[in-house]
Coordinates of C-alpha atoms and ligand atoms in Angstrom, one line a residue:
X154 CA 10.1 0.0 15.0
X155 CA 7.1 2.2 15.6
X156 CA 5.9 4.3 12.7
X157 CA 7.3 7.3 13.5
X158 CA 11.1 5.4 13.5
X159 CA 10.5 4.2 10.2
X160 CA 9.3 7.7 8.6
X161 CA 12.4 9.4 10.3
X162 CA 14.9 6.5 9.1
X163 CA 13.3 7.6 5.8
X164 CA 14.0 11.1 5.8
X165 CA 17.3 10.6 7.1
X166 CA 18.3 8.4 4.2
X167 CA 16.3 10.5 1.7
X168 CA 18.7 13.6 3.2
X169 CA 21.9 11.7 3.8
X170 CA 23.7 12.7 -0.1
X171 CA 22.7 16.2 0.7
X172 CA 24.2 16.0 3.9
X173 CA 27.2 14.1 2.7
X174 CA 27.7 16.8 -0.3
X175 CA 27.5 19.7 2.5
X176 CA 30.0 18.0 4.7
X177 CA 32.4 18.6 1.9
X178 CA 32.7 22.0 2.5
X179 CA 33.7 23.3 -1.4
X180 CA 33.8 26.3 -2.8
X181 CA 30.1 27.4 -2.8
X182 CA 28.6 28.1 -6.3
X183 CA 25.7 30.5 -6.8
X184 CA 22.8 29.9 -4.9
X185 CA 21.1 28.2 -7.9
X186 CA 23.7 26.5 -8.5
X187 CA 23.5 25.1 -5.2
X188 CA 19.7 24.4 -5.3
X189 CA 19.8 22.7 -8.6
X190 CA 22.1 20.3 -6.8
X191 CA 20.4 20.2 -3.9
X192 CA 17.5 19.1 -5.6
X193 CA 19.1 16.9 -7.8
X194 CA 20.5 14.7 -4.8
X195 CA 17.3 14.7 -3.6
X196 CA 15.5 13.6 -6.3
X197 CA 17.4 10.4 -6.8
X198 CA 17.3 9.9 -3.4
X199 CA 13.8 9.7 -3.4
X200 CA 13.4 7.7 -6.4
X201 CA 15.7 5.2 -5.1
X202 CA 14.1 4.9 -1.7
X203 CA 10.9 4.5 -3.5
X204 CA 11.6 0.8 -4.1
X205 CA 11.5 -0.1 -0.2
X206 CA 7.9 1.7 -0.7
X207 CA 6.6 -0.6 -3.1
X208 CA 4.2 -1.9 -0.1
X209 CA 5.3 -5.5 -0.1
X210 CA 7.3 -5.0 2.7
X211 CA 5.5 -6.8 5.9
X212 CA 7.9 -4.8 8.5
X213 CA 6.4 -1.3 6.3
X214 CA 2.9 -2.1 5.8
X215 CA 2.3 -3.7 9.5
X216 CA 2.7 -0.4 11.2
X217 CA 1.8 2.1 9.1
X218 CA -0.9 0.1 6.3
X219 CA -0.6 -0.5 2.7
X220 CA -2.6 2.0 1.4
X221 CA -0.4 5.0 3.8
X222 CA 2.3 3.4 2.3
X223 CA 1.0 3.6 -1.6
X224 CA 0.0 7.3 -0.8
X225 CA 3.4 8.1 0.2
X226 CA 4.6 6.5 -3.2
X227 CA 3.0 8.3 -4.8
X228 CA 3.2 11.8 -3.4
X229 CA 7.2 11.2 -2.8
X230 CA 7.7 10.4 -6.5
X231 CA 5.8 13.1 -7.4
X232 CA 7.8 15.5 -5.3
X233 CA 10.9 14.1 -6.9
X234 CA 9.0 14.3 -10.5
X235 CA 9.1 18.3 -9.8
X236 CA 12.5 18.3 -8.2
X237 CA 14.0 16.4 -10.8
X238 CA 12.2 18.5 -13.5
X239 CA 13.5 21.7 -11.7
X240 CA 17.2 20.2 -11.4
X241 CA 18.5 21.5 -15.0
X242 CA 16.8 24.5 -15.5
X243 CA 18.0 26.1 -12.3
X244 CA 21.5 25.3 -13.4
X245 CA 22.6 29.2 -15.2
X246 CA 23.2 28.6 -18.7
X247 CA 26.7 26.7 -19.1
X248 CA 29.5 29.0 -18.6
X249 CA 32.4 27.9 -21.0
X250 CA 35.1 29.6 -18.9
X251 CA 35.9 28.9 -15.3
X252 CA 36.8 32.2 -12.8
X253 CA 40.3 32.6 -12.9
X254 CA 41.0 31.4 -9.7
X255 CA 39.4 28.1 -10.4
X256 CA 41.6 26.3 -11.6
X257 CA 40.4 23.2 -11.0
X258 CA 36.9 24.2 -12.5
X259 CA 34.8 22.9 -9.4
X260 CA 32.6 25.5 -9.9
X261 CA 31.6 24.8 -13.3
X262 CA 28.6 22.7 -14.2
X263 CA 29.4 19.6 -16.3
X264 CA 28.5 20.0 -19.8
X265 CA 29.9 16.8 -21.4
X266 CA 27.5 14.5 -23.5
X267 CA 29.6 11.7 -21.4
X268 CA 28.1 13.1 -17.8
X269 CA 24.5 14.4 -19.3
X270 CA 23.1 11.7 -21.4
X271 CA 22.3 9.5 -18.4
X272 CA 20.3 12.3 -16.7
X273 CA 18.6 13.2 -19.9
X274 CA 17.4 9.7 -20.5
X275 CA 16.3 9.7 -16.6
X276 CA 14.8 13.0 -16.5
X277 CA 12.5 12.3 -19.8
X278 CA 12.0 8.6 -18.5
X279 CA 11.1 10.1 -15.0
X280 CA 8.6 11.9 -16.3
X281 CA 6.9 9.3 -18.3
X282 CA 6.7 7.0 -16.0
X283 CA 4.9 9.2 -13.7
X284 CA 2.4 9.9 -16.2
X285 CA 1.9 6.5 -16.5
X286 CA 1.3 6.0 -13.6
X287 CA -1.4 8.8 -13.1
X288 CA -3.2 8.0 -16.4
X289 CA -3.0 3.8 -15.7
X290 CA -6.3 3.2 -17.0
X291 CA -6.2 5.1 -20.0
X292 CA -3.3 2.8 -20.7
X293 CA -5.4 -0.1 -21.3
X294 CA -2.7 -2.7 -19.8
X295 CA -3.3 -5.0 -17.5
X296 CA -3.3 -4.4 -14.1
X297 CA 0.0 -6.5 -13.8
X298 CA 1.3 -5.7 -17.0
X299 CA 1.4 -2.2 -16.0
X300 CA 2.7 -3.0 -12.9
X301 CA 6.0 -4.8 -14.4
X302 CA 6.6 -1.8 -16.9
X303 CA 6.6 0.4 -14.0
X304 CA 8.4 -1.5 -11.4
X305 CA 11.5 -2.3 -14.3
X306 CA 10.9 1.5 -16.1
X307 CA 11.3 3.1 -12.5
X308 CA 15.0 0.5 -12.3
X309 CA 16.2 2.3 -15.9
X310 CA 15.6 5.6 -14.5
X311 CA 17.2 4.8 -11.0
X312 CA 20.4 3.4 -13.0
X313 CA 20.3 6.1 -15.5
X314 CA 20.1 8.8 -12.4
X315 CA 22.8 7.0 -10.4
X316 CA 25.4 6.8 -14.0
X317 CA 24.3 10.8 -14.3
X318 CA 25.7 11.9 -10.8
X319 CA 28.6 9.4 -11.0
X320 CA 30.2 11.1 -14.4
X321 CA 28.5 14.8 -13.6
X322 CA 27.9 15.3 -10.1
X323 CA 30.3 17.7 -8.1
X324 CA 29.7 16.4 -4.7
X325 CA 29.1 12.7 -5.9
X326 CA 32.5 12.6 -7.2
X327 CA 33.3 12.1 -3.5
X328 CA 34.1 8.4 -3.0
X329 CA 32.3 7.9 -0.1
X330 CA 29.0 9.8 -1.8
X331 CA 29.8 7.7 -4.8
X332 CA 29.2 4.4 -2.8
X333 CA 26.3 5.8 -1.0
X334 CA 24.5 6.1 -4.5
X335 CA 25.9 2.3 -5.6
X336 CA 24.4 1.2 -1.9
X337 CA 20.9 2.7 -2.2
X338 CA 21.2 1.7 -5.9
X339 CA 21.7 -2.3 -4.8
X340 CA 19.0 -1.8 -2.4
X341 CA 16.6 -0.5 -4.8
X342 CA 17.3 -3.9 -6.9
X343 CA 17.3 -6.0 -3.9
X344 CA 14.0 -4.8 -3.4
X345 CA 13.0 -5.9 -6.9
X346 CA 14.9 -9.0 -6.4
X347 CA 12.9 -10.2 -3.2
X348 CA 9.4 -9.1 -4.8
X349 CA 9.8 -10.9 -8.1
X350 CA 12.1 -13.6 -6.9
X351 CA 12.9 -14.6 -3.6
X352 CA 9.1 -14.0 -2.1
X353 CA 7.9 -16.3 -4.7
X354 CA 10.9 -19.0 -4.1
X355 CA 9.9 -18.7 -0.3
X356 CA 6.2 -19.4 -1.0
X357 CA 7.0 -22.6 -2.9
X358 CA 6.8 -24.1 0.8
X359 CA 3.6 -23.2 1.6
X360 CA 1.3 -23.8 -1.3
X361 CA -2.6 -24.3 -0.8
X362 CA -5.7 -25.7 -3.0
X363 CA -9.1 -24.3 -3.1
X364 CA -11.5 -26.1 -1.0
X365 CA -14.7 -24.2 -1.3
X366 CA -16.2 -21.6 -3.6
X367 CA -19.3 -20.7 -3.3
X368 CA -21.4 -18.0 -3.7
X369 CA -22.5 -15.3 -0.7
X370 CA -24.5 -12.4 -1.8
X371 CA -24.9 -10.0 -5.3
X372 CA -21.9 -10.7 -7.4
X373 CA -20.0 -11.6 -3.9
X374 CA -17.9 -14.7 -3.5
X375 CA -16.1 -16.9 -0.7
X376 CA -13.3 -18.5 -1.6
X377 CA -11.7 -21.1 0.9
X378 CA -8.3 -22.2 1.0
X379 CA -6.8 -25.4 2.6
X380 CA -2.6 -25.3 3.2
X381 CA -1.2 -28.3 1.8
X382 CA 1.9 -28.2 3.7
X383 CA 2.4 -29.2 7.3
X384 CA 1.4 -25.9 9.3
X385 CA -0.7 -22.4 9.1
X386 CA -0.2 -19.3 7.7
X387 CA 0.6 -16.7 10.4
X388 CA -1.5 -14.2 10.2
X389 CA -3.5 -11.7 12.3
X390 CA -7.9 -11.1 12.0
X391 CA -7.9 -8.1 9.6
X392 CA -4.9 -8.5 7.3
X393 CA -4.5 -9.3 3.7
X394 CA -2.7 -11.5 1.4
X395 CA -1.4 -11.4 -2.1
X396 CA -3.3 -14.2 -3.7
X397 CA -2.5 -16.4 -6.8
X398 CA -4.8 -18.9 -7.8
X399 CA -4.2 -21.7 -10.5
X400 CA -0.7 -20.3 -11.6
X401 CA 2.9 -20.5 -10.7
X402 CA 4.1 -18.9 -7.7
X403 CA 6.3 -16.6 -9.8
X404 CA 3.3 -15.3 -11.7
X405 CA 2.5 -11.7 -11.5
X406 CA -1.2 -13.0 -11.8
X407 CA -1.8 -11.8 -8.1
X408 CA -4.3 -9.9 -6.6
X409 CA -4.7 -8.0 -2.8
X410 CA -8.1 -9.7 -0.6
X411 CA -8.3 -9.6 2.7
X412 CA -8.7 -12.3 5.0
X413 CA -12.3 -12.9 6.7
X414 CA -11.2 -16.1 8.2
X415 CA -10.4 -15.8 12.7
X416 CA -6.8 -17.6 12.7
X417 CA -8.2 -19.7 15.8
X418 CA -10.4 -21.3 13.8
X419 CA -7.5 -23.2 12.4
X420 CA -5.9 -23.8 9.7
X421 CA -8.1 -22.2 6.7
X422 CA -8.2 -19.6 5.3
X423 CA -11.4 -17.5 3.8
X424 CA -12.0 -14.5 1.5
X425 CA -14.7 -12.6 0.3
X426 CA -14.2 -11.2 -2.8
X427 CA -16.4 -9.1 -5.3
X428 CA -16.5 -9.3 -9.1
X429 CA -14.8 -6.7 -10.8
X430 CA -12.8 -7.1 -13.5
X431 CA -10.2 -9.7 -14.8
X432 CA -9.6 -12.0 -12.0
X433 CA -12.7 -11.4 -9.2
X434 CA -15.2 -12.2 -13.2
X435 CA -13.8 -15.5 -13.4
X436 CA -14.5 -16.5 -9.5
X437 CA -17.3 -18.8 -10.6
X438 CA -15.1 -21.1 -13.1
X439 CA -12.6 -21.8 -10.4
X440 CA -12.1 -25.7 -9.9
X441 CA -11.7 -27.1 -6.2
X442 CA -8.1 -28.6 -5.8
X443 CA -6.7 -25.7 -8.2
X444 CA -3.6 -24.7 -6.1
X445 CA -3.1 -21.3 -5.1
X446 CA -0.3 -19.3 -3.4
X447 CA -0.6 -16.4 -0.8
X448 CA 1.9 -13.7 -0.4
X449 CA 0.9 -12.5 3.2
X450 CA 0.3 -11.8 6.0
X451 CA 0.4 -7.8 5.0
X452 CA -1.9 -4.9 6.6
X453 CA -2.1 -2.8 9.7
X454 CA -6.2 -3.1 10.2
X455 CA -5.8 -5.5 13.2
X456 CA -6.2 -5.6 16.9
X457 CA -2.7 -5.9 18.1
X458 CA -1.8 -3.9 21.1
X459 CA -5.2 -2.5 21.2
X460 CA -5.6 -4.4 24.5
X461 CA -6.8 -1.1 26.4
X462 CA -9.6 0.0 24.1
X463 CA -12.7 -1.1 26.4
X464 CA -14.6 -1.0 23.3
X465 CA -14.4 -2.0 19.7
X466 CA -16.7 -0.2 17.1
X467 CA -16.3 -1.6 13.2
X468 CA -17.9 0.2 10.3
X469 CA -17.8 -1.6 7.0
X470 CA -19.4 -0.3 3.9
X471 CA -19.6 -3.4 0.9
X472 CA -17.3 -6.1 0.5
X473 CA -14.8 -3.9 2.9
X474 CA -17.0 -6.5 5.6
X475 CA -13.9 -8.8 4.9
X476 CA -11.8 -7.9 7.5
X477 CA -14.0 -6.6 10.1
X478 CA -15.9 -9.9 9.9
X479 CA -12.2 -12.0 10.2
X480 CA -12.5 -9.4 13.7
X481 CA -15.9 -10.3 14.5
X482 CA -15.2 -13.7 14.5
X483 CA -11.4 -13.8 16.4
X484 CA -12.8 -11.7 19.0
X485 CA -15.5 -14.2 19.9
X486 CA -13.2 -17.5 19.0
X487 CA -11.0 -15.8 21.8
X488 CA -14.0 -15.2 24.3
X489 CA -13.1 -11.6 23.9
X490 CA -15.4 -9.7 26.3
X491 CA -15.2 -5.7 25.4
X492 CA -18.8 -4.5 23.8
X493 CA -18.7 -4.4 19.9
X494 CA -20.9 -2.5 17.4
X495 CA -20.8 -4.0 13.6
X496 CA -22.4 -0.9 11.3
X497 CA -22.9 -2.3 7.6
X498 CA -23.9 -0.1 4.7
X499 CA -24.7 -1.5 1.4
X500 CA -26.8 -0.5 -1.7
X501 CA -29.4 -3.4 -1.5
X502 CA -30.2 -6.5 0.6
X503 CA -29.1 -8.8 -1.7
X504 CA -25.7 -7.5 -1.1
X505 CA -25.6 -8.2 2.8
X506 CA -22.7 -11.3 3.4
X507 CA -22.5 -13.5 5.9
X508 CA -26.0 -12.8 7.0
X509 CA -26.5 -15.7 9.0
X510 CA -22.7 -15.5 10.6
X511 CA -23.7 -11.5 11.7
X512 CA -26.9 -12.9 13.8
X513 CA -24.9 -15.2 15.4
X514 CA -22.3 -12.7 16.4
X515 CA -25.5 -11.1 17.5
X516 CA -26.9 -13.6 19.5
X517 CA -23.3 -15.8 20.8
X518 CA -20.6 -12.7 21.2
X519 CA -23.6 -9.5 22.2
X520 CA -22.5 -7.4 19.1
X521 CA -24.4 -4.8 18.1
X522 CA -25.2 -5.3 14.2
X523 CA -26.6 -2.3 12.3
X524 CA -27.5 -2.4 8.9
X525 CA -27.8 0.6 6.3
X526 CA -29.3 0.4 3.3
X527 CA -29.3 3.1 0.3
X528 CA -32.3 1.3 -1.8
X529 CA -33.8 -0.5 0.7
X530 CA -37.1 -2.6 0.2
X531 CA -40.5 -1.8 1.2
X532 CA -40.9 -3.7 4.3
X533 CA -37.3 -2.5 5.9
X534 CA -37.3 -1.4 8.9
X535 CA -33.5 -0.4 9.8
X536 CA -31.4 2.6 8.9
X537 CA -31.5 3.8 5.9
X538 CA -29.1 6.0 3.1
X539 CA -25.4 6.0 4.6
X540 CA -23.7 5.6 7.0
X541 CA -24.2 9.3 8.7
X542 CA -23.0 11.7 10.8
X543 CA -25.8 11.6 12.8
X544 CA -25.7 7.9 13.4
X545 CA -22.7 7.9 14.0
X546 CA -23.5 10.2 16.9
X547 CA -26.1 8.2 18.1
X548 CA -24.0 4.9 18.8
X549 CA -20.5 6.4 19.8
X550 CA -21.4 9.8 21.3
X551 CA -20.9 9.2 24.5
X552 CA -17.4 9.9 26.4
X553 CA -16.5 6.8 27.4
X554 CA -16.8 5.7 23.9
X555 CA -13.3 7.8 23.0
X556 CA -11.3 4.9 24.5
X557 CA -12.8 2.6 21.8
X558 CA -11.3 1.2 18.8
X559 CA -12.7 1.8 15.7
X560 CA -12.0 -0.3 12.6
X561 CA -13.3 1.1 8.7
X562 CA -13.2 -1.1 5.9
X563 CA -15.0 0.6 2.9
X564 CA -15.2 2.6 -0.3
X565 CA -12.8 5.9 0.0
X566 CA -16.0 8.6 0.3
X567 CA -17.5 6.6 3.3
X568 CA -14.3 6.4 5.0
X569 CA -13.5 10.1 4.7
X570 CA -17.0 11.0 5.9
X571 CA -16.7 8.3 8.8
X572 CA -13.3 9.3 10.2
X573 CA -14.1 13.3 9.9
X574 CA -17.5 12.5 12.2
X575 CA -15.7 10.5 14.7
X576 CA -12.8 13.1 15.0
X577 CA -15.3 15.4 15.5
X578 CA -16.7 13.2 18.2
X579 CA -13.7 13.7 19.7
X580 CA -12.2 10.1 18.9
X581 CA -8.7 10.4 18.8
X582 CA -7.3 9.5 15.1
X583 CA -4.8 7.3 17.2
X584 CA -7.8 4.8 17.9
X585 CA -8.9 5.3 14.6
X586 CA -7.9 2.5 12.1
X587 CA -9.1 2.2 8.2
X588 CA -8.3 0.8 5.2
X589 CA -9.4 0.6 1.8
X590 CA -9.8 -1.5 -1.0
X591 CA -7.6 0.7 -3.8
X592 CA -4.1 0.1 -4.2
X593 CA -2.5 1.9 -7.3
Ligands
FAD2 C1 -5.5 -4.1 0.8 C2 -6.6 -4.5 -0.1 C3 -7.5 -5.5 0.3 C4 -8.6 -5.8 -0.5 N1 -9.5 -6.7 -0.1 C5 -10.5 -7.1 -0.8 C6 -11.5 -8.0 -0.4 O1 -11.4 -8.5 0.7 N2 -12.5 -8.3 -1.2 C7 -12.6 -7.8 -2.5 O2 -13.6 -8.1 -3.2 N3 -11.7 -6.9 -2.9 C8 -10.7 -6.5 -2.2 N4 -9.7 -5.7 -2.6 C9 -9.9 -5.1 -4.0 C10 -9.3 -6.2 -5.0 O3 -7.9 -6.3 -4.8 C11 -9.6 -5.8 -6.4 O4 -11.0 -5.6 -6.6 C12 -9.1 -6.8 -7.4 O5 -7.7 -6.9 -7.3 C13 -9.6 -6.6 -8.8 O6 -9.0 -7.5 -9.6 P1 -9.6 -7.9 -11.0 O7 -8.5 -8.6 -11.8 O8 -10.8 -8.7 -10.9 O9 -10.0 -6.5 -11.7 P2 -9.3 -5.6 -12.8 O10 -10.4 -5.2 -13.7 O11 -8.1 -6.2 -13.4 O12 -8.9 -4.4 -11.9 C14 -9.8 -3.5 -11.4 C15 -9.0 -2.6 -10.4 O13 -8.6 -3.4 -9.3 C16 -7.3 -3.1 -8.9 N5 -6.4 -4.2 -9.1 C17 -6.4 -5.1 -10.0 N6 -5.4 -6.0 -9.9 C18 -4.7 -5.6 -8.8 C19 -3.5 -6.1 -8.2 N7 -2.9 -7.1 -8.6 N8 -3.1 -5.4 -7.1 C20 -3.7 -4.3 -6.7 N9 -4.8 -3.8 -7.3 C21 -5.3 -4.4 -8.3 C22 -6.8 -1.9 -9.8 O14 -7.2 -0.7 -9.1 C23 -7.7 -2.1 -11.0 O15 -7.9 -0.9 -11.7 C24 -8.7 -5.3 -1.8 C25 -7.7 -4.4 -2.2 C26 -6.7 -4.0 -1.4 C27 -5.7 -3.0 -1.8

């Protein structure tokens, strides 16, 4: 399904209780009566929906990338965060009596404790959650601490939301609206379910050991893993796992690297990973033969279908070399023949990985390797600062060069400034691919 399937499948879903409640055709309220619903049903549509957005989904994250889908996460619970907030104060203040001809009283907002408790408890819930979310750090949990307390405090307020239109809900009194929330409700903890459960389950099959860790440049590891089950994992040059190293394969110890191994070079599998914090500090006490589990393969940054780009440019700023290099290196294992141009920025020398590997891309496969350095030393005679505009110009300003592909791997400011200087090349964004390394 291409990307824009799966956003429209979304909307239509996120739509389909509002659509189900106009279909009914009752009486019509006042108009903010009507909007309070409206918002209401859409709100808990979205929150539901956000499960199948928790970017572990390889059918998701394969055609429109993780970090797209994280964004959208984000900025969809957001949206319902303010819809939701919105939903009882647009309600007029309770009206005790019905109009005379209602005698029913469709037209009067439920006021029981019974019907509002739930949506209270979600509404307040709702928020906090959010909050937590935007202020993670000043939380002080763990990484996947925090990511537990989300995933089961976002599950309360879904259930809570669902219970409050069940008992209160004028249009979700409907039976068939009813099982529509209890369906997007089950998928919401199938979603769960498969993440905490049956992923890990599946992954019992295919567990690997380390069987090299050593280390590359400044503070910058490989790690090498062996499968210790009869086969390979299937990925693609470019994408990521979801690796576990030295506990069970239902830990939530797990952290997103991508994969700088070429799959034709068998069955291994590489990474390149910078210290940071918790897990990436401890890279150097890693034993050999500790097992290890990868969730993968996930990620959109690869080369599939890209057969008519006559050119491939890849601009990687740090450790974000990871992928490209897994690229590089499939490209020439595959006797791929279309020019390539490798731009590298980093702060120092001592950062540059793979230094040997890149010269003999350079000298085996013709790629182009450019190196930028912010502090570079005295006797350096390459490009210098960032990675510029005005370079950029330089190697793919001329028009042929449109009907490349260009790949980014790197910190969030150099990939803004890189894709806003090719589109102004005129590069269409379609041949534009990026990904970075944040993922909250
Ligand atoms: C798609 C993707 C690919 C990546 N590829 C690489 C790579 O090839 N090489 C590399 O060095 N780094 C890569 N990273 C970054 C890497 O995942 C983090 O640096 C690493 O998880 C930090 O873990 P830590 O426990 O050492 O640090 P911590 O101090 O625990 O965390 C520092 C920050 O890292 C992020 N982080 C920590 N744990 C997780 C987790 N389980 N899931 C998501 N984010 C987390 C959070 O933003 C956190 O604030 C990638 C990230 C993503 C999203």
């Amino acid at each position: 399904m291409p990307a824009g399937a799966l956003i429209g499948f979304y909307l239509l879903l996120g739509l389909l209780p509002l659509g189900l409640a106009w279909a009914q055709g009752l009486e019509p309220r006042t108009a903010l009566d009507e909007l309070a619903t409206g918002l209401g049903l859409v709100a808990l549509a979205m929150i539901l929906l956000e499960f199948l957005l928790l970017g572990r989904f390889r059918s998701v994250t394969a055609r429109v990338g993780s970090d797209v889908v994280m964004r959208s996460h984000q900025l969809l619970a957001r949206a319902a965060l303010v819809f939701a907030l919105l939903h009882p104060f647009l309600y007029i203040s309770p009206r005790a009596q019905a109009p005379v001809w209602d005698v029913t009283r469709q037209t009067v907002a439920e006021t029981s404790w019974h019907a509002l408790w739930p949506g209270i408890a979600a509404w307040l819930l709702l928020g906090g959650l959010v909050g937590m979310a935007i202020g993670r750090d000043a939380t002080g949990l763990r990484y996947q601490h925090w990511r537990l307390l989300h995933g089961l405090a976002a599950l309360v307020v879904a259930g809570f939301g669902v219970l409050h239109a069940l008992r209160a809900g004028r249009y979700s009194a409907e039976p068939f609206l009813a099982w529509v929330w209890l369906g997007l409700l089950t998928v919401a903890v199938a979603a769960l379910l498969y993440v905490y459960l049956i992923a890990p389950l599946l992954r019992l099959r295919r567990p690997f050991r380390i069987t090299d860790i050593r280390h590359e440049a400044d503070r910058t590891w490989v790690l090498a893993l062996t499968p210790d089950f009869d086969g390979t994992l299937p990925y693609r040059a470019g994408q990521f796992a979801w690796l576990n190293v030295g506990h069970s394969a239902f830990s939530l110890n797990e952290n997103p690297f991508s994969i700088c191994s070429a799959p034709a070079a068998g069955g291994d599998v590489q990474f390149l990973i910078k210290e940071l914090g918790d897990f990436t500090g401890t890279l150097d006490r890693l034993r050999l033969g500790t097992r290890a589990w990868l969730e993968a393969p996930h990620g959109h940054l690869t080369l599939d279908g890209r057969e008519k780009a006559t050119g491939i440019a890849l601009i990687a700023g740090g450790v974000g070399l990871a992928p490209i290099i897994g690229i590089l290196r499939q490209l020439r294992a595959t006797g791929d023949t279309r020019p390539t141009t490798l731009i590298y920025g980093n702060r120092h020398a001592g950062q540059i990985a793979f230094a040997k590997d890149l010269k003999a891309l350079e000298r085996d496969h013709g790629t182009k390797v450019i190196h930028v350095l912010s502090e570079p030393p005295a006797d350096w005679t390459g490009e210098t600062g960032y990675v510029t505009p005005d370079l950029l110009r330089r190697e793919f300003g001329t028009p042929d060069q449109r009907d490349w592909l260009y790949v980014l791997c790197g910190p969030p400011v150099m990939l803004r400034v890189v894709e806003d200087s090719l589109i102004a090349l005129g590069i269409p964004p379609r041949n534009i691919l990026s990904e970075q390394f944040v993922y909250e």
